[in-house]
Amino acid sequence: LKPLSHYGPVTSLKVFQNYVLAGYGPILKVFEVVNNETQLISSQQLFKRNKIHHICISQSGDKVCISGSRSFRVLSLVDTLNNTPSLEEKAINEWITCCEFLDDNTLLILNSHNTVYTVDVSSKASQFILSDKVHCNEKSILYSGSIRLLDDGRVLIAAGTVMNGVIIWDYLTKRIIYNFTEHEGSIFGVQIDSTGKFMISCSDDRSVKLYDLQNGKILANGWGHGSRIWNLRFFKDQSNGLRIMSTGEDCTIRLWRYEPGHDLIQVELLENAHLGKHIWSGDIDDEHLKLFVSGGADGKVRVHDLIGRNNVQEFSLETISAKIGKEFHTKENIKQYSELPHLNLLIIITSHGSIIQYNQLSNEFTLLELTPEESAKFYDFSIMKSLCEINVILIACRNGDILQLRFEGNATQPQRSWIEESQLGNSKLTNLLVASSNSSHYSLTDCPNTKVPFILRKYSDSGVETSFLQQPQQTSFTTTDMTIDSTNSWLILGSRYVSLAIYDISNESDQVTIFKKLSQGDTITSVSIVRSQKNLLTVLLTVRDGVYLYVNISKIDGEFQYEIIHENKLSRGFIEGGFVQNNQLILYGFKSSYFYLWNESKQIEIYNEICGGAHRQWEFFRQDFNSKFIYINKSTLCIKTFNARFVKDFGVINPGTHGREIRSVCISPEAKNGSRLILTASEDTTVKLGKLHSNGSVESYWSLNHHVSGMQTIKFFNQTYAASSAANEEFFIWKFSELDAIPIVIEYSRLKPSADIPDLRIMDFDAFEYENGFIITTVYSDSTIKVWYFDISEKRFFLIIEDRYTTCCILNVNFLFLNNRVLLQIGATDGHLSIWDITNKVATGGEVKSLDEMIIKQQLHQNGIKAILPVKQAGSYEIITGGDDNALILSTLAFDQEKLKLEVKSFIEKAASSTITSISSSGDAKFLVTSVDQIVRCWSYKNYELSCESARYTTIADTGCSDSVIDDGQVILAIGGAGLSTWKLA
Amino acid sequence: MGKSSKDKRDIYYRRAKEEGWRARSAFKLLQLNEEFQIFKGVKRVVDLCAAPGSWSQVLSRELFQNQKQEDAKIVAVDLQPMTPIDGVTCIQADITHPKTLHKILDTFGGEPADFVCSDGAPDVTGLHDLDEYIQAQLILSALQLTTCILKPGGTFVAKIFRGRDIDLLYSQLSYLFERVVCAKPRSSRGTSLEAFIVCLGYKPSKNWEPKLELNKSTEEFFEGAGIGKSDNLEHLDFPVDEGRTIGTFLATGDLNDVDSDATY
Ligand SMILES: C[S@@+](CC[C@H](N)C(=O)[O-])C[C@H]1O[C@@H](n2cnc3c(N)ncnc32)[C@H](O)[C@@H]1O
């Protein structure tokens, strides 16, 4: 069994010179940062079983020590970078809290009982010598600690204890200097700054505390974290005062500033910096690389730029008024703004029709020349849009007239021209939309009178062409966004109630096509093109209340058709828009009081801005990887600029997986171009869809948020359909397809719960293809068994069997096929395996039947049967079961003259030292077993005699589930738990 | 043990309310007793990590009411304060601190105990290895006290989580007891890794005298105890073959008893 890939909690991080060192469980990964680009240069498993919780580097920079649990290992930095680790893994007999080099030859190890080992590590032959053990006479258990070497030769130990206290003691004198007891609960992080004058600590009580080590006084508290805080760092540069970084259980990273006399001031907050729970590790280099890094339970390592942060410019009305030398009317305020990025211009219009140009390079505000009559047309109503590519601004007024402003490079004043609207009659304009496709630029005028057509204008250097589009004959077709596809000349309008209108603008006589209510939800907030091919357009629709869709549009026999090929819901807030960039889906919107920009593919927040919420004037502009979020707050114009420094994957230097434990994993039955689909279902209730490549790496594409309860099982039915089950009787069927080699998915159907307030868990399910769909069985935590016929085209479930086992919880279910019969087999918490014959009850509908008398009921395990693998043979099955009782059993199942018989052939009482959690097939008479003792065992059987062929430790804690596939005779195994790992069986 | 709304629906939770137990954990001790008759011949008991106190309730009811032993003694210890229980001496302290163990020894006034139990569980962080280490420290602290106070032949019961190093613990305990069993009561959820290590027939180590000293860590305490706990090796080498034994597993409680994993 050979490990291929591992994704799991990032337990330690260290920035040194141009490198980021990451303790990735037992693996040390080194990334190099050069010119804002990062690259993985080395990755090696350096501990057999233990995780790297701490990394330190000697002052000369020659040596590195990694440590964690009882293990430590001293390496030369050069060897580490070259992937040639020198000395071997060492250990002490207690938990190591941290290590520090006294010099290149001497290592100090602080253990969890507050004792420091002095170790001579000079031997090249790895013959380390424990030369001293030093303690301060206070040996309570430590959760955290650090060692600081000072310029004056002193060595200070900061020890964070399990209850309330931080002990500061001197390594040389062995004296306790301070015992700080201001915290409540365990201390999870403690650091002394490089001068030895300050100490910071964090704990259970959600506070960061800063102490003065010269007088033992507490200087400040930092409040803000919503739960426990795990990690703290001082900034190195203290010339502008003390600054601190903290990370914690609430998945935030916070940067703090200390000002004497005040509590710590939070200067930066990165929310949702990682998925799920816990940012375990972080480090900062504010002097050289000017970045900070964070590592989460989600297995991601992220680098964050430290220079370009917090760049919000603010301009009050008074400031603008002074700059343009014009008094504003007392009630005048900023109505809208648009950007012309090529010219670095921001154009602003006020409620009284003043138009101002702000040059973002020269920082100059200029008032544009308008006649009083012109300004008056925009009194209290204007809609401004920009055609960025041709540097044109369009401003529509209520009667539909449009002021066109053409800007040139150097000229301070644009060319002005008016487009007078004659079509609206007495109606008023309600919306002006713009769209560009290739080199054509359009505007669309919308008015509420359905008799008045939409007015479509095409702008070019030679002038404006006008055409008309019949309005959808529907009272409430409110336009919200527009896009134009140049390949097919189709114009698509988004509206409320997730409705679309489509026009073929190459064909004037073509009628409008309307698709209503494409999904649940409210307003389509944006429509954009994902892919455009001849007669096949894929658009992205974002819906305000959180749904986003990929929709295929095509024209068949002159009729437009649509198909939703991908659908998901964001659980993080409202979506105001989105786009696809470099094959990654980026969404933006609001959540309570802030605006966010979110990379849905990478599952990271790119940034957020606390602006007071969505109820204000705001605009979002983007240019490649840079963007601006402009908003009005208390009548002040605020411009948030974001320039991405690490553009590759937005600074995610190591990909990860779920932020919580993985409860179920499955791999698709077929491979395509060397990869298969992989689905994982996690404690955090999300389902992830990714690709499992033949080298064992897992590439994650989507996180599906449809489930809201604790996940139980996920399985493929075939290459196109899979299902997942959870608590609250959630059972969903998923359908997969592909878009340019990216897997996409929709929730195809869901089973209606049997109760209004469902509280049963659907523990497991199984299915086989039948007629136009599947026969599916679902088993429940209250002992209920149900069998359904699911019709694919009707997307409907028909209940065909319902019955109950006993009162105990059923853990798993399988359909078996023997002698032309269909058998239903369950394993339950009472350790029994039970089987029914349901051959005569399989149907596409009809009356709901009960089960007959069970034909097998046999106790195999002492309690819960946690895993079952049925292996089909000619005329019989081999049934392998693993239990909570550590036992593994091989039985055979066959008909003996019409009577089904289950016979135990081999019983291994102590097959694992803890609960067996999964069994996966690995071909002929061989299978793989995982258990909570973190050992993967490969078992084989000959003449029904089980024997353990090999056992390997897995780095995934809480080992809970697995699935395997066989490709060209090679077995690939995926194991889920607190992380995900993949293996190859040679 | 999370106190999610699920607990509320649990049959054992309801039954505990009806029968006047402070926590559903009471059934775990009762079901362990059904299997091992651990209360037989017991007069002096230490209940570690006892809050809110359902095990102490069970013990108090058993020793004073059922067995009518007026001179029985029960000492309960926890970090958390505990509402008093008839005949139970409550101490609020950290059991991993040597001072606490001294205090317990003092309360017994030099007399040995017949039964030591610990149902302790730390607040988990989510870092599995750290959580397992802290849990192991709780068990070792309880064992430390046990070696100082338990009479030969006495019983020790402790809550364990069956993680990756559980085989090390089985192996170490086997040196000190006649019989070591990993028991899972039906009232403990199958979905949780919780189980109980039941150690019967204490046989003190012959060449080793347990000595509680204030500034010795648990590891230092057990040095030389000959229970296969590895000391620091020469050159601090990584121990390759540590004593690991897979313990005997026993599900306790009647299979027809209520299933704690079921929902109704
Ligand atoms: C599961 S509860 C015990 C329930 C108890 N047996 C009952 O039946 O009511 C676990 C207890 O362990 C306690 N505990 C955890 N660490 C401790 C320590 N170091 N010292 C003392 N008690 C501790 C907790 O305070 C908690 O009350």
mmCIF file of C-alpha atoms in Angstrom, chain A residues 140-428:
data_model
loop_
_atom_site.group_PDB
_atom_site.id
_atom_site.type_symbol
_atom_site.label_atom_id
_atom_site.label_comp_id
_atom_site.label_asym_id
_atom_site.label_seq_id
_atom_site.Cartn_x
_atom_site.Cartn_y
_atom_site.Cartn_z
ATOM 1 C CA SER A 140 1.034 21.457 35.443
ATOM 2 C CA ILE A 141 0.043 20.322 31.969
ATOM 3 C CA LEU A 142 0.713 22.766 29.138
ATOM 4 C CA TYR A 143 -1.437 23.315 26.081
ATOM 5 C CA SER A 144 1.045 25.726 24.561
ATOM 6 C CA GLY A 145 4.450 27.260 25.078
ATOM 7 C CA SER A 146 7.333 29.079 23.474
ATOM 8 C CA ILE A 147 10.993 29.707 24.089
ATOM 9 C CA ARG A 148 12.643 33.072 23.425
ATOM 10 C CA LEU A 149 16.394 33.664 23.206
ATOM 11 C CA LEU A 150 17.277 37.239 24.076
ATOM 12 C CA ASP A 151 20.233 39.363 23.016
ATOM 13 C CA ASP A 152 21.427 39.622 26.626
ATOM 14 C CA GLY A 153 21.805 35.845 26.762
ATOM 15 C CA ARG A 154 18.696 35.136 28.778
ATOM 16 C CA VAL A 155 16.336 32.398 27.671
ATOM 17 C CA LEU A 156 12.703 32.891 28.603
ATOM 18 C CA ILE A 157 10.105 30.171 28.665
ATOM 19 C CA ALA A 158 6.448 31.053 28.282
ATOM 20 C CA ALA A 159 4.221 28.183 29.354
ATOM 21 C CA GLY A 160 0.484 28.166 28.650
ATOM 22 C CA THR A 161 -1.221 25.849 31.108
ATOM 23 C CA VAL A 162 -4.421 23.848 30.928
ATOM 24 C CA MET A 163 -6.140 26.077 33.481
ATOM 25 C CA ASN A 164 -5.998 29.866 33.434
ATOM 26 C CA GLY A 165 -2.312 30.547 33.790
ATOM 27 C CA VAL A 166 0.697 31.611 31.797
ATOM 28 C CA ILE A 167 3.995 30.968 33.564
ATOM 29 C CA ILE A 168 7.061 32.919 32.493
ATOM 30 C CA TRP A 169 10.299 31.428 33.733
ATOM 31 C CA ASP A 170 14.003 31.741 33.184
ATOM 32 C CA TYR A 171 15.754 28.715 31.730
ATOM 33 C CA LEU A 172 19.129 29.560 33.271
ATOM 34 C CA THR A 173 18.009 30.455 36.804
ATOM 35 C CA LYS A 174 15.015 28.062 36.766
ATOM 36 C CA ARG A 175 13.052 30.798 38.490
ATOM 37 C CA ILE A 176 9.458 31.686 37.817
ATOM 38 C CA ILE A 177 9.311 35.358 36.848
ATOM 39 C CA TYR A 178 5.577 35.742 36.467
ATOM 40 C CA ASN A 179 2.465 33.659 36.787
ATOM 41 C CA PHE A 180 -0.282 35.457 34.907
ATOM 42 C CA THR A 181 -3.789 34.318 35.740
ATOM 43 C CA GLU A 182 -6.021 36.818 33.951
ATOM 44 C CA HIS A 183 -7.224 34.299 31.370
ATOM 45 C CA GLU A 184 -10.012 31.841 31.938
ATOM 46 C CA GLY A 185 -9.610 28.293 30.660
ATOM 47 C CA SER A 186 -6.777 26.698 28.731
ATOM 48 C CA ILE A 187 -4.055 28.789 27.097
ATOM 49 C CA PHE A 188 -3.671 27.807 23.458
ATOM 50 C CA GLY A 189 -1.046 30.268 22.302
ATOM 51 C CA VAL A 190 1.701 32.299 23.914
ATOM 52 C CA GLN A 191 4.587 34.281 22.414
ATOM 53 C CA ILE A 192 7.317 36.583 23.707
ATOM 54 C CA ASP A 193 8.461 39.319 21.330
ATOM 55 C CA SER A 194 12.048 39.514 20.066
ATOM 56 C CA THR A 195 12.991 42.221 22.580
ATOM 57 C CA GLY A 196 11.733 40.196 25.519
ATOM 58 C CA LYS A 197 9.655 43.139 26.702
ATOM 59 C CA PHE A 198 6.222 41.919 25.704
ATOM 60 C CA MET A 199 4.217 38.745 25.831
ATOM 61 C CA ILE A 200 0.913 37.831 24.190
ATOM 62 C CA SER A 201 -1.379 34.975 25.051
ATOM 63 C CA CYS A 202 -4.761 33.651 23.944
ATOM 64 C CA SER A 203 -7.216 31.155 25.336
ATOM 65 C CA ASP A 204 -10.622 29.603 25.682
ATOM 66 C CA ASP A 205 -11.953 32.964 26.808
ATOM 67 C CA ARG A 206 -11.723 34.464 23.272
ATOM 68 C CA SER A 207 -9.347 37.211 24.279
ATOM 69 C CA VAL A 208 -5.826 38.093 23.258
ATOM 70 C CA LYS A 209 -3.883 39.557 26.159
ATOM 71 C CA LEU A 210 -0.749 41.678 25.903
ATOM 72 C CA TYR A 211 1.598 41.856 28.881
ATOM 73 C CA ASP A 212 4.551 44.026 29.772
ATOM 74 C CA LEU A 213 7.320 41.669 30.828
ATOM 75 C CA GLN A 214 9.309 44.469 32.441
ATOM 76 C CA ASN A 215 6.763 45.102 35.150
ATOM 77 C CA GLY A 216 4.383 42.163 34.864
ATOM 78 C CA LYS A 217 1.383 44.327 34.046
ATOM 79 C CA ILE A 218 -1.341 43.491 31.604
ATOM 80 C CA LEU A 219 -1.322 46.180 28.917
ATOM 81 C CA ALA A 220 -4.292 45.382 26.731
ATOM 82 C CA ASN A 221 -7.000 42.910 25.791
ATOM 83 C CA GLY A 222 -7.984 42.134 22.244
ATOM 84 C CA TRP A 223 -11.655 41.231 21.883
ATOM 85 C CA GLY A 224 -13.314 40.187 18.676
ATOM 86 C CA HIS A 225 -12.806 36.466 18.087
ATOM 87 C CA GLY A 226 -16.082 34.577 18.264
ATOM 88 C CA SER A 227 -14.570 31.422 19.738
ATOM 89 C CA ARG A 228 -11.292 29.942 20.887
ATOM 90 C CA ILE A 229 -8.053 31.459 19.605
ATOM 91 C CA TRP A 230 -5.319 29.062 18.535
ATOM 92 C CA ASN A 231 -2.378 31.019 17.316
ATOM 93 C CA LEU A 232 -0.585 34.350 17.813
ATOM 94 C CA ARG A 233 2.358 36.165 16.233
ATOM 95 C CA PHE A 234 4.077 39.477 16.814
ATOM 96 C CA PHE A 235 4.994 41.551 13.776
ATOM 97 C CA LYS A 236 8.770 41.927 13.639
ATOM 98 C CA ASP A 237 8.904 45.626 12.889
ATOM 99 C CA GLN A 238 8.061 47.600 16.024
ATOM 100 C CA SER A 239 9.001 51.021 14.693
ATOM 101 C CA ASN A 240 5.352 51.998 14.387
ATOM 102 C CA GLY A 241 4.277 50.302 17.564
ATOM 103 C CA LEU A 242 3.338 46.759 18.364
ATOM 104 C CA ARG A 243 1.250 44.797 15.953
ATOM 105 C CA ILE A 244 -0.123 41.280 16.359
ATOM 106 C CA MET A 245 -1.746 38.600 14.236
ATOM 107 C CA SER A 246 -4.189 36.045 15.607
ATOM 108 C CA THR A 247 -6.082 33.086 14.140
ATOM 109 C CA GLY A 248 -8.712 30.877 15.690
ATOM 110 C CA GLU A 249 -11.618 28.520 15.756
ATOM 111 C CA ASP A 250 -13.927 31.108 14.187
ATOM 112 C CA CYS A 251 -11.938 30.823 10.957
ATOM 113 C CA THR A 252 -10.870 34.445 11.087
ATOM 114 C CA ILE A 253 -7.467 36.035 10.875
ATOM 115 C CA ARG A 254 -7.169 39.300 12.773
ATOM 116 C CA LEU A 255 -4.443 41.895 12.717
ATOM 117 C CA TRP A 256 -4.192 44.120 15.785
ATOM 118 C CA ARG A 257 -2.407 47.315 16.745
ATOM 119 C CA TYR A 258 -1.445 48.345 20.232
ATOM 120 C CA GLU A 259 -1.739 51.925 21.352
ATOM 121 C CA PRO A 260 -0.709 52.555 24.928
ATOM 122 C CA GLY A 261 -3.680 53.124 27.143
ATOM 123 C CA HIS A 262 -6.153 51.308 24.940
ATOM 124 C CA ASP A 263 -7.331 47.808 24.303
ATOM 125 C CA LEU A 264 -5.917 46.229 21.156
ATOM 126 C CA ILE A 265 -7.337 47.837 18.030
ATOM 127 C CA GLN A 266 -8.391 45.437 15.346
ATOM 128 C CA VAL A 267 -7.040 46.828 12.091
ATOM 129 C CA GLU A 268 -7.872 43.974 9.770
ATOM 130 C CA LEU A 269 -10.366 41.156 9.834
ATOM 131 C CA LEU A 270 -10.323 38.299 7.338
ATOM 132 C CA GLU A 271 -13.504 36.342 7.786
ATOM 133 C CA ASN A 272 -13.986 32.892 6.300
ATOM 134 C CA ALA A 273 -10.313 32.760 5.526
ATOM 135 C CA HIS A 274 -10.658 28.973 5.570
ATOM 136 C CA LEU A 275 -13.537 26.527 5.338
ATOM 137 C CA GLY A 276 -15.358 24.976 8.232
ATOM 138 C CA LYS A 277 -13.806 25.331 11.633
ATOM 139 C CA HIS A 278 -10.329 26.219 12.789
ATOM 140 C CA ILE A 279 -7.368 28.086 11.487
ATOM 141 C CA TRP A 280 -4.738 26.101 13.325
ATOM 142 C CA SER A 281 -1.637 27.867 12.196
ATOM 143 C CA GLY A 282 -0.289 31.139 10.912
ATOM 144 C CA ASP A 283 2.886 33.145 10.551
ATOM 145 C CA ILE A 284 3.852 36.575 9.377
ATOM 146 C CA ASP A 285 6.792 38.271 7.709
ATOM 147 C CA ASP A 286 6.195 41.987 7.738
ATOM 148 C CA GLU A 287 9.790 42.898 6.893
ATOM 149 C CA HIS A 288 11.031 40.885 3.955
ATOM 150 C CA LEU A 289 8.260 39.138 1.990
ATOM 151 C CA LYS A 290 5.564 41.326 3.508
ATOM 152 C CA LEU A 291 2.972 38.640 3.715
ATOM 153 C CA PHE A 292 1.211 36.426 6.184
ATOM 154 C CA VAL A 293 0.179 32.822 5.851
ATOM 155 C CA SER A 294 -2.626 30.793 7.341
ATOM 156 C CA GLY A 295 -3.346 27.093 7.506
ATOM 157 C CA GLY A 296 -6.713 25.590 8.309
ATOM 158 C CA ALA A 297 -8.453 22.394 9.224
ATOM 159 C CA ASP A 298 -9.521 22.486 5.555
ATOM 160 C CA GLY A 299 -5.988 21.613 4.485
ATOM 161 C CA LYS A 300 -5.449 24.858 2.633
ATOM 162 C CA VAL A 301 -2.384 27.016 2.973
ATOM 163 C CA ARG A 302 -3.008 30.609 1.933
ATOM 164 C CA VAL A 303 -0.630 33.506 1.522
ATOM 165 C CA HIS A 304 -2.039 36.977 2.118
ATOM 166 C CA ASP A 305 -0.514 40.206 0.931
ATOM 167 C CA LEU A 306 0.391 42.571 3.739
ATOM 168 C CA ILE A 307 1.164 45.727 1.758
ATOM 169 C CA GLY A 308 -1.870 46.413 -0.355
ATOM 170 C CA ARG A 309 -4.408 46.039 2.423
ATOM 171 C CA ASN A 310 -7.003 48.395 3.689
ATOM 172 C CA ASN A 311 -6.793 50.731 0.741
ATOM 173 C CA VAL A 312 -10.044 52.577 0.931
ATOM 174 C CA GLN A 313 -10.144 56.153 -0.260
ATOM 175 C CA GLU A 314 -12.858 58.357 1.141
ATOM 176 C CA PHE A 315 -14.203 61.587 -0.268
ATOM 177 C CA SER A 316 -16.872 63.525 1.499
ATOM 178 C CA LEU A 317 -19.160 65.845 -0.446
ATOM 179 C CA GLU A 318 -17.361 68.809 1.087
ATOM 180 C CA THR A 319 -13.994 67.549 -0.130
ATOM 181 C CA ILE A 320 -15.322 67.047 -3.641
ATOM 182 C CA SER A 321 -17.037 70.408 -3.575
ATOM 183 C CA ALA A 322 -13.820 72.133 -2.566
ATOM 184 C CA LYS A 323 -11.835 70.332 -5.263
ATOM 185 C CA ILE A 324 -14.156 71.265 -8.106
ATOM 186 C CA GLY A 325 -14.756 74.733 -6.750
ATOM 187 C CA LYS A 326 -18.525 74.447 -6.774
ATOM 188 C CA GLU A 327 -20.996 74.633 -3.931
ATOM 189 C CA PHE A 328 -23.450 71.748 -3.892
ATOM 190 C CA HIS A 329 -27.113 72.324 -3.283
ATOM 191 C CA THR A 330 -28.013 71.596 0.358
ATOM 192 C CA LYS A 331 -29.930 68.449 -0.615
ATOM 193 C CA GLU A 332 -27.548 67.396 -3.350
ATOM 194 C CA ASN A 333 -25.951 63.989 -2.991
ATOM 195 C CA ILE A 334 -24.083 61.470 -5.075
ATOM 196 C CA LYS A 335 -26.446 59.334 -7.135
ATOM 197 C CA GLN A 336 -24.214 57.112 -9.174
ATOM 198 C CA TYR A 337 -20.772 56.523 -10.594
ATOM 199 C CA SER A 338 -19.155 54.590 -13.390
ATOM 200 C CA GLU A 339 -15.630 53.648 -14.216
ATOM 201 C CA LEU A 340 -13.608 54.016 -17.378
ATOM 202 C CA PRO A 341 -10.640 51.886 -16.385
ATOM 203 C CA HIS A 342 -8.574 52.509 -19.528
ATOM 204 C CA LEU A 343 -8.479 56.192 -18.656
ATOM 205 C CA ASN A 344 -8.471 55.675 -14.897
ATOM 206 C CA LEU A 345 -11.542 57.827 -14.673
ATOM 207 C CA LEU A 346 -14.461 57.631 -12.340
ATOM 208 C CA ILE A 347 -17.534 59.549 -13.465
ATOM 209 C CA ILE A 348 -19.941 60.706 -10.796
ATOM 210 C CA ILE A 349 -23.431 62.133 -11.122
ATOM 211 C CA THR A 350 -25.337 63.878 -8.372
ATOM 212 C CA SER A 351 -29.016 64.120 -7.600
ATOM 213 C CA HIS A 352 -29.010 67.620 -9.071
ATOM 214 C CA GLY A 353 -27.327 66.672 -12.316
ATOM 215 C CA SER A 354 -23.755 67.700 -11.587
ATOM 216 C CA ILE A 355 -21.382 65.400 -13.413
ATOM 217 C CA ILE A 356 -17.893 65.094 -12.023
ATOM 218 C CA GLN A 357 -14.893 63.331 -13.375
ATOM 219 C CA TYR A 358 -12.335 61.943 -10.969
ATOM 220 C CA ASN A 359 -8.952 61.082 -12.400
ATOM 221 C CA GLN A 360 -7.637 58.328 -10.173
ATOM 222 C CA LEU A 361 -4.060 58.747 -11.347
ATOM 223 C CA SER A 362 -3.684 62.492 -10.874
ATOM 224 C CA ASN A 363 -6.194 62.554 -8.054
ATOM 225 C CA GLU A 364 -8.018 65.470 -9.696
ATOM 226 C CA PHE A 365 -11.732 66.170 -9.644
ATOM 227 C CA THR A 366 -13.173 68.087 -12.578
ATOM 228 C CA LEU A 367 -16.702 69.353 -13.040
ATOM 229 C CA LEU A 368 -18.027 68.569 -16.497
ATOM 230 C CA GLU A 369 -19.588 71.394 -18.443
ATOM 231 C CA LEU A 370 -23.345 71.106 -18.743
ATOM 232 C CA THR A 371 -25.904 73.780 -19.350
ATOM 233 C CA PRO A 372 -28.383 74.378 -16.513
ATOM 234 C CA GLU A 373 -31.103 72.889 -18.759
ATOM 235 C CA GLU A 374 -29.050 69.748 -19.227
ATOM 236 C CA SER A 375 -28.405 69.380 -15.513
ATOM 237 C CA ALA A 376 -32.081 69.889 -14.792
ATOM 238 C CA LYS A 377 -32.968 66.847 -16.901
ATOM 239 C CA PHE A 378 -31.192 64.655 -14.352
ATOM 240 C CA TYR A 379 -32.865 66.180 -11.350
ATOM 241 C CA ASP A 380 -33.627 63.273 -8.993
ATOM 242 C CA PHE A 381 -33.440 60.667 -11.731
ATOM 243 C CA SER A 382 -30.581 59.350 -13.793
ATOM 244 C CA ILE A 383 -29.223 56.016 -14.843
ATOM 245 C CA MET A 384 -25.562 55.981 -15.759
ATOM 246 C CA LYS A 385 -23.802 53.174 -17.558
ATOM 247 C CA SER A 386 -20.359 52.847 -19.094
ATOM 248 C CA LEU A 387 -19.161 51.219 -22.263
ATOM 249 C CA CYS A 388 -15.638 50.764 -20.971
ATOM 250 C CA GLU A 389 -13.983 49.513 -24.135
ATOM 251 C CA ILE A 390 -14.860 52.632 -26.128
ATOM 252 C CA ASN A 391 -14.654 55.013 -23.154
ATOM 253 C CA VAL A 392 -18.258 56.074 -23.444
ATOM 254 C CA ILE A 393 -20.582 56.991 -20.619
ATOM 255 C CA LEU A 394 -24.337 56.934 -21.149
ATOM 256 C CA ILE A 395 -26.664 58.750 -18.810
ATOM 257 C CA ALA A 396 -30.384 58.342 -19.292
ATOM 258 C CA CYS A 397 -33.010 60.657 -17.901
ATOM 259 C CA ARG A 398 -36.585 59.916 -17.014
ATOM 260 C CA ASN A 399 -38.069 60.675 -20.452
ATOM 261 C CA GLY A 400 -35.575 58.308 -22.075
ATOM 262 C CA ASP A 401 -33.170 60.835 -23.534
ATOM 263 C CA ILE A 402 -29.589 59.694 -23.226
ATOM 264 C CA LEU A 403 -26.553 61.888 -22.796
ATOM 265 C CA GLN A 404 -23.571 60.308 -24.460
ATOM 266 C CA LEU A 405 -20.130 61.317 -23.191
ATOM 267 C CA ARG A 406 -17.087 60.246 -25.167
ATOM 268 C CA PHE A 407 -13.823 60.561 -23.312
ATOM 269 C CA GLU A 408 -10.423 60.898 -24.921
ATOM 270 C CA GLY A 409 -7.021 60.324 -23.444
ATOM 271 C CA ASN A 410 -5.902 63.827 -22.588
ATOM 272 C CA ALA A 411 -8.912 66.029 -22.988
ATOM 273 C CA THR A 412 -10.345 67.208 -19.677
ATOM 274 C CA GLN A 413 -13.823 67.523 -21.139
ATOM 275 C CA PRO A 414 -15.563 64.713 -23.063
ATOM 276 C CA GLN A 415 -17.490 65.090 -26.302
ATOM 277 C CA ARG A 416 -21.141 65.427 -25.449
ATOM 278 C CA SER A 417 -24.090 64.419 -27.548
ATOM 279 C CA TRP A 418 -27.738 63.739 -26.813
ATOM 280 C CA ILE A 419 -29.778 60.873 -28.099
ATOM 281 C CA GLU A 420 -33.358 61.999 -27.988
ATOM 282 C CA GLU A 421 -35.943 59.365 -27.318
ATOM 283 C CA SER A 422 -39.099 59.577 -29.394
ATOM 284 C CA GLN A 423 -40.496 56.103 -28.746
ATOM 285 C CA LEU A 424 -41.566 56.290 -25.159
ATOM 286 C CA GLY A 425 -44.455 58.669 -25.587
ATOM 287 C CA ASN A 426 -45.891 59.360 -22.184
ATOM 288 C CA SER A 427 -44.104 56.470 -20.579
ATOM 289 C CA LYS A 428 -41.026 56.821 -18.463
#
